[in-house]
PDB file of C-alpha atoms in Angstrom:
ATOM      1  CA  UNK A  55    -142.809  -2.848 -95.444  1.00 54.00           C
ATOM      2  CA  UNK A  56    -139.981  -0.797 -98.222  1.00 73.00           C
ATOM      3  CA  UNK A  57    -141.344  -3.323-100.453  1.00 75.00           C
ATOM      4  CA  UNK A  58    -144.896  -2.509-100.373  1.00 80.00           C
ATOM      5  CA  UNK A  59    -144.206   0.804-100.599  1.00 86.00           C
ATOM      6  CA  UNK A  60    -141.578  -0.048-103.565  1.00 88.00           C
ATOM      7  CA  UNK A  61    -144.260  -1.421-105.555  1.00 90.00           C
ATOM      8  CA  UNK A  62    -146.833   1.007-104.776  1.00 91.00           C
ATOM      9  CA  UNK A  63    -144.399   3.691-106.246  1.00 93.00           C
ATOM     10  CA  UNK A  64    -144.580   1.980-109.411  1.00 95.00           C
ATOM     11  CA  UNK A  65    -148.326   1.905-109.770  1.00 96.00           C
ATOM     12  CA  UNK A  66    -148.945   5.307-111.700  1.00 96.00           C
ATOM     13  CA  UNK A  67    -152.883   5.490-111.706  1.00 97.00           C
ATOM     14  CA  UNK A  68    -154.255   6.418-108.235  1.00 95.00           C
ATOM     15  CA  UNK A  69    -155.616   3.328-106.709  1.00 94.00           C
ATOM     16  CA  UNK A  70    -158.959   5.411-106.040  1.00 94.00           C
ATOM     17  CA  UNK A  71    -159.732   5.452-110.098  1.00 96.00           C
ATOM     18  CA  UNK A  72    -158.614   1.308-110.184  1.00 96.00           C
ATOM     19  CA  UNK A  73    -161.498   1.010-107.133  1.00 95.00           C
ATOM     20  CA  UNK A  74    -164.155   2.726-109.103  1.00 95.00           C
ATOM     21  CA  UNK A  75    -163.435   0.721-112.397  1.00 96.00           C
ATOM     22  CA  UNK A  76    -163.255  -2.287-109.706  1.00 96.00           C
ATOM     23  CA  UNK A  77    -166.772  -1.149-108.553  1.00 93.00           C
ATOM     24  CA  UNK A  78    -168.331  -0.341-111.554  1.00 94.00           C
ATOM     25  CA  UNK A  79    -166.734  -3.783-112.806  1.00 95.00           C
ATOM     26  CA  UNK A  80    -168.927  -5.877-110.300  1.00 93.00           C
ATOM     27  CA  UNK A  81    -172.170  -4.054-111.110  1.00 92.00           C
ATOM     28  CA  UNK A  82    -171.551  -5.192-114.715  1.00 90.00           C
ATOM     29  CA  UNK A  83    -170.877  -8.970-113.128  1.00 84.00           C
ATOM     30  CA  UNK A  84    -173.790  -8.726-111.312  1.00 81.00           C
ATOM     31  CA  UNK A  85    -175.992  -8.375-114.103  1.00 67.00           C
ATOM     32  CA  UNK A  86    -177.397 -11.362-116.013  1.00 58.00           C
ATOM     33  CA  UNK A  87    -178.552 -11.848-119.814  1.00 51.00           C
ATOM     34  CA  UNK A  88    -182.024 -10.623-120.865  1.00 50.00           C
ATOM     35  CA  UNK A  89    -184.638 -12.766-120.138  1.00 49.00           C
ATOM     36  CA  UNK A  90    -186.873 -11.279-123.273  1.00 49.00           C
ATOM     37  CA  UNK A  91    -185.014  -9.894-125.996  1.00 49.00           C
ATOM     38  CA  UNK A  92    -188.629  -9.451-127.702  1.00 49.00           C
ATOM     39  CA  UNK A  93    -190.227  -7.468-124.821  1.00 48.00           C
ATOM     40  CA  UNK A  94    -189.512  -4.536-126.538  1.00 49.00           C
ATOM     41  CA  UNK A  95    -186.931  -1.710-127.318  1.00 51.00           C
ATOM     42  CA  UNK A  96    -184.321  -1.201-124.860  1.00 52.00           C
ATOM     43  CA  UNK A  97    -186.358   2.148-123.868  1.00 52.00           C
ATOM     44  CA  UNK A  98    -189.240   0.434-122.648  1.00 50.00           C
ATOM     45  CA  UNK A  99    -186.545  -1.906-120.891  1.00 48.00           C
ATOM     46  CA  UNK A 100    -185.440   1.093-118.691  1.00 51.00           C
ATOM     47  CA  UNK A 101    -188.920   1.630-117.520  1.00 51.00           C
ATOM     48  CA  UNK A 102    -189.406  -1.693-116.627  1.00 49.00           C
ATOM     49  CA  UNK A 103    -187.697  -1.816-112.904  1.00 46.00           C
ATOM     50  CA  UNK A 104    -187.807  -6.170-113.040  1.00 46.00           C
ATOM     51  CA  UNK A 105    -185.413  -5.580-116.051  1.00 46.00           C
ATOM     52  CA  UNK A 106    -183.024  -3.517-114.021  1.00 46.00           C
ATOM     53  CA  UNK A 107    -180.132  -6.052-113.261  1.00 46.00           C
ATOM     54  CA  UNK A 108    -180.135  -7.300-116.895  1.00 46.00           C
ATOM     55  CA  UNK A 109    -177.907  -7.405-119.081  1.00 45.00           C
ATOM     56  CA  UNK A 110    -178.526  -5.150-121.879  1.00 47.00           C
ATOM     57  CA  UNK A 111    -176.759  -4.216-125.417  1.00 54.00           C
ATOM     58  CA  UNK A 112    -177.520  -0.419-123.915  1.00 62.00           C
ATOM     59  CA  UNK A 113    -176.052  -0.940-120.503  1.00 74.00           C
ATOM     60  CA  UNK A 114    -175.356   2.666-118.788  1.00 88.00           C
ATOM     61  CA  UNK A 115    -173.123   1.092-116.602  1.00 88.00           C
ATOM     62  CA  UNK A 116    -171.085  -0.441-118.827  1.00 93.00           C
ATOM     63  CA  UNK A 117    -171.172   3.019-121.244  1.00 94.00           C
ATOM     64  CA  UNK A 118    -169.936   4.607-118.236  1.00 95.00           C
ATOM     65  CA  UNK A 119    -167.314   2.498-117.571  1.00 96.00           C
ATOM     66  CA  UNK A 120    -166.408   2.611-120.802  1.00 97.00           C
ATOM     67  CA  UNK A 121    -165.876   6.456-120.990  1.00 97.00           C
ATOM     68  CA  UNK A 122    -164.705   6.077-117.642  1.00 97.00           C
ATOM     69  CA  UNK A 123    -161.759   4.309-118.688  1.00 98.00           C
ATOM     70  CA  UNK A 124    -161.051   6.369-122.391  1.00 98.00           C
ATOM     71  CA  UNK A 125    -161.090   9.624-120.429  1.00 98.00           C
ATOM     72  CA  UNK A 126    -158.001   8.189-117.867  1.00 98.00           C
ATOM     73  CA  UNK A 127    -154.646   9.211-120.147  1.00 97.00           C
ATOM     74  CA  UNK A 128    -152.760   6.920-122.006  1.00 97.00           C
ATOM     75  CA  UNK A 129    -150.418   5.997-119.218  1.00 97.00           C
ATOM     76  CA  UNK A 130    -153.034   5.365-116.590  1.00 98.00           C
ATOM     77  CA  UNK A 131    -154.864   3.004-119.255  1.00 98.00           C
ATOM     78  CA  UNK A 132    -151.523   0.915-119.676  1.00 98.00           C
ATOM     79  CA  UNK A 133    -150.960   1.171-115.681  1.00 98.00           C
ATOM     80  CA  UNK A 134    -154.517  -0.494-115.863  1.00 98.00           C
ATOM     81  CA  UNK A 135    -153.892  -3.072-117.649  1.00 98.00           C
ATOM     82  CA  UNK A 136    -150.802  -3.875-116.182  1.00 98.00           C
ATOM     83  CA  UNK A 137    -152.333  -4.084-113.375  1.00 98.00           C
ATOM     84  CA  UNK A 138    -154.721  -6.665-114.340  1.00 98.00           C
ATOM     85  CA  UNK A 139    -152.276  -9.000-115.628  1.00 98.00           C
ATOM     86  CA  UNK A 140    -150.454  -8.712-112.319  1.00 98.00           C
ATOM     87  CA  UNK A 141    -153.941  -9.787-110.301  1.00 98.00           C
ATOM     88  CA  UNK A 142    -154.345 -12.534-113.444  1.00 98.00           C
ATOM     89  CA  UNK A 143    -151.131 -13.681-112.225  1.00 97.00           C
ATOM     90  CA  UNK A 144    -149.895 -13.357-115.818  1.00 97.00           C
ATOM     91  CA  UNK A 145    -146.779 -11.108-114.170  1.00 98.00           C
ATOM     92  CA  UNK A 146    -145.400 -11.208-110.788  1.00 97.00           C
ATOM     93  CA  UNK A 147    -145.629  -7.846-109.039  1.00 97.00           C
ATOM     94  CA  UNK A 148    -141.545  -8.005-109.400  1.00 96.00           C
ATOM     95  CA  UNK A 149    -142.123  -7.668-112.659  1.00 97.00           C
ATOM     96  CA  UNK A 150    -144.864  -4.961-112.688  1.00 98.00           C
ATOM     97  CA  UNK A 151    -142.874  -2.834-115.549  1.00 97.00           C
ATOM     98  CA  UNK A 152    -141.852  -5.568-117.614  1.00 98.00           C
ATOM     99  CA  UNK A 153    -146.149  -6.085-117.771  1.00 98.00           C
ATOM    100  CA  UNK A 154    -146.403  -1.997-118.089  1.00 98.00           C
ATOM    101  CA  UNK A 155    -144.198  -2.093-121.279  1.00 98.00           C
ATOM    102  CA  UNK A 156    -145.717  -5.283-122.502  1.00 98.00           C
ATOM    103  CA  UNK A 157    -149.020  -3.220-122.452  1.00 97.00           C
ATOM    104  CA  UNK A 158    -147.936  -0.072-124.109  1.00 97.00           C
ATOM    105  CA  UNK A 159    -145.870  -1.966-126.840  1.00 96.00           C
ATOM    106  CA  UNK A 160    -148.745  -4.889-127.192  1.00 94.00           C
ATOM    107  CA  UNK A 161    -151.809  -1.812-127.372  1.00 92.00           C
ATOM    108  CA  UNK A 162    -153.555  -2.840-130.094  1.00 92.00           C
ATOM    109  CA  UNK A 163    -157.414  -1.970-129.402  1.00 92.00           C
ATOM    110  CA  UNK A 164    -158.791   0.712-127.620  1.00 96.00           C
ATOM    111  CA  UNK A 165    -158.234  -0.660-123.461  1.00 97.00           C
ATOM    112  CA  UNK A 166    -161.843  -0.166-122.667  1.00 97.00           C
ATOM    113  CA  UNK A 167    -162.812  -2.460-125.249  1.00 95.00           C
ATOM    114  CA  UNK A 168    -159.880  -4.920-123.594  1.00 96.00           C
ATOM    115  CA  UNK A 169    -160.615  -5.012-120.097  1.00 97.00           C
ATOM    116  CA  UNK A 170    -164.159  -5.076-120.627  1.00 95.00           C
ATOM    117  CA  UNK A 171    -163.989  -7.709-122.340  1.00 94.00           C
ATOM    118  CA  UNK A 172    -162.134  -9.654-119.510  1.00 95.00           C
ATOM    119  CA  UNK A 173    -164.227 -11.787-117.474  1.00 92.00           C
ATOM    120  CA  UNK A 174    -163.557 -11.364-113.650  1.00 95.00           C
ATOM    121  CA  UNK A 175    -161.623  -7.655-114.421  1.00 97.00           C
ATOM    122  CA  UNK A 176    -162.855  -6.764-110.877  1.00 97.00           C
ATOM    123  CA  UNK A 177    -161.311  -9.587-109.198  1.00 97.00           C
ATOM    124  CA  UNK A 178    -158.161  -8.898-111.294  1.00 98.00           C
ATOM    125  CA  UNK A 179    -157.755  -5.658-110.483  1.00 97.00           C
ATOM    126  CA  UNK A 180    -158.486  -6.629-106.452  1.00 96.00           C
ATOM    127  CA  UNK A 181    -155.900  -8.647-106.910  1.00 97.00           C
ATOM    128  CA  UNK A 182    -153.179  -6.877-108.649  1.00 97.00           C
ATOM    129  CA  UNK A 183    -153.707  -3.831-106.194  1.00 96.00           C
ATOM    130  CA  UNK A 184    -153.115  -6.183-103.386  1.00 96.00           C
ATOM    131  CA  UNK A 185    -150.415  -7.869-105.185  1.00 97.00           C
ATOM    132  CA  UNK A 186    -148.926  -4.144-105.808  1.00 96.00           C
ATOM    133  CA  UNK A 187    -149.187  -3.277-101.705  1.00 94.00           C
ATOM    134  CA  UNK A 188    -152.210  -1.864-101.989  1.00 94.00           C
ATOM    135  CA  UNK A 189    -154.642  -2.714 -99.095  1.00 91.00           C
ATOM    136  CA  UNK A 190    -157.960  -3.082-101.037  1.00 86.00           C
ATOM    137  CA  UNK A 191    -160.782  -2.366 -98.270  1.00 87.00           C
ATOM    138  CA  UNK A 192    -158.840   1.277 -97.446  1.00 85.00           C
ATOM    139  CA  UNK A 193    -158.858   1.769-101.359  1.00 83.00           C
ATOM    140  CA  UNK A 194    -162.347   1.253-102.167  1.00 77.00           C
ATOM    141  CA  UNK A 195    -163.351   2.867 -98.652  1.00 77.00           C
ATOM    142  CA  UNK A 196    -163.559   6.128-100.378  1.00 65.00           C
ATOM    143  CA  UNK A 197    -165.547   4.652-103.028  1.00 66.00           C
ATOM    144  CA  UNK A 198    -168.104   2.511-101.634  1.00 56.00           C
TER     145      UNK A 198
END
């Protein structure tokens, strides 16, 4: 149990804001590609309630992730991503700040633009949280 709660200590971005960009992360996933580019603008797509889980270049959910995950400070964006590698299994969770410093020092684009651009981020993160100590259905229980 002092290791869970070892590794949890290292996390520094409150599991609750990883569970919302895990949530908001599936909604994206869920979505498919637009059936009818030509239907019309993306305006008359929001009126449209069949066009609802498609994917579209002016996705609210996805803008809202997106700010979502600018607004969190630099050091919860690099806990973030850390994170995700540790779920991707690209670093062991005994080597959770070896992947923190790796993401500072390796920051090259904004991290919104980065993790949204990974596919399966929500599984990821679910992973890495539970890889971290986290227990992932009392984390998203506040956010679900």
């Amino acid at each position: 149990m002092a290791v869970d709660e070892d590794r949890r200590a290292q996390v520094e971005i409150a599991p609750e804001k990883v569970a919302h960009v895990i949530v908001r992360a599936r909604e994206i996933d869920a979505k498919v590609g637009a059936w009818d580019d030509t239907a019309g603008s993306p305006a008359a797509a929001e009126d449209d309630a069949d066009q609802t889980l498609e994917d579209l270049a002016s996705d609210p959910t996805r803008d809202e992730l997106a700010e979502f995950i600018a607004a969190l400070n630099l050091d919860e964006q690099t806990h973030l991503v850390a994170l995700t590698w540790v779920g991707r299994g690209s670093f062991e969770p005994e080597d959770y700040q070896e992947a923190v410093e790796t993401a500072r020092n390796e920051r090259v684009n904004a991290t919104e633009t980065y993790l949204l651009g990974i596919p399966l981020l929500a599984d990821y993160l679910e992973d890495g949280l539970e890889r971290m100590g986290f227990n992932i259905e009392d984390v998203e229980d506040g956010i679900l």
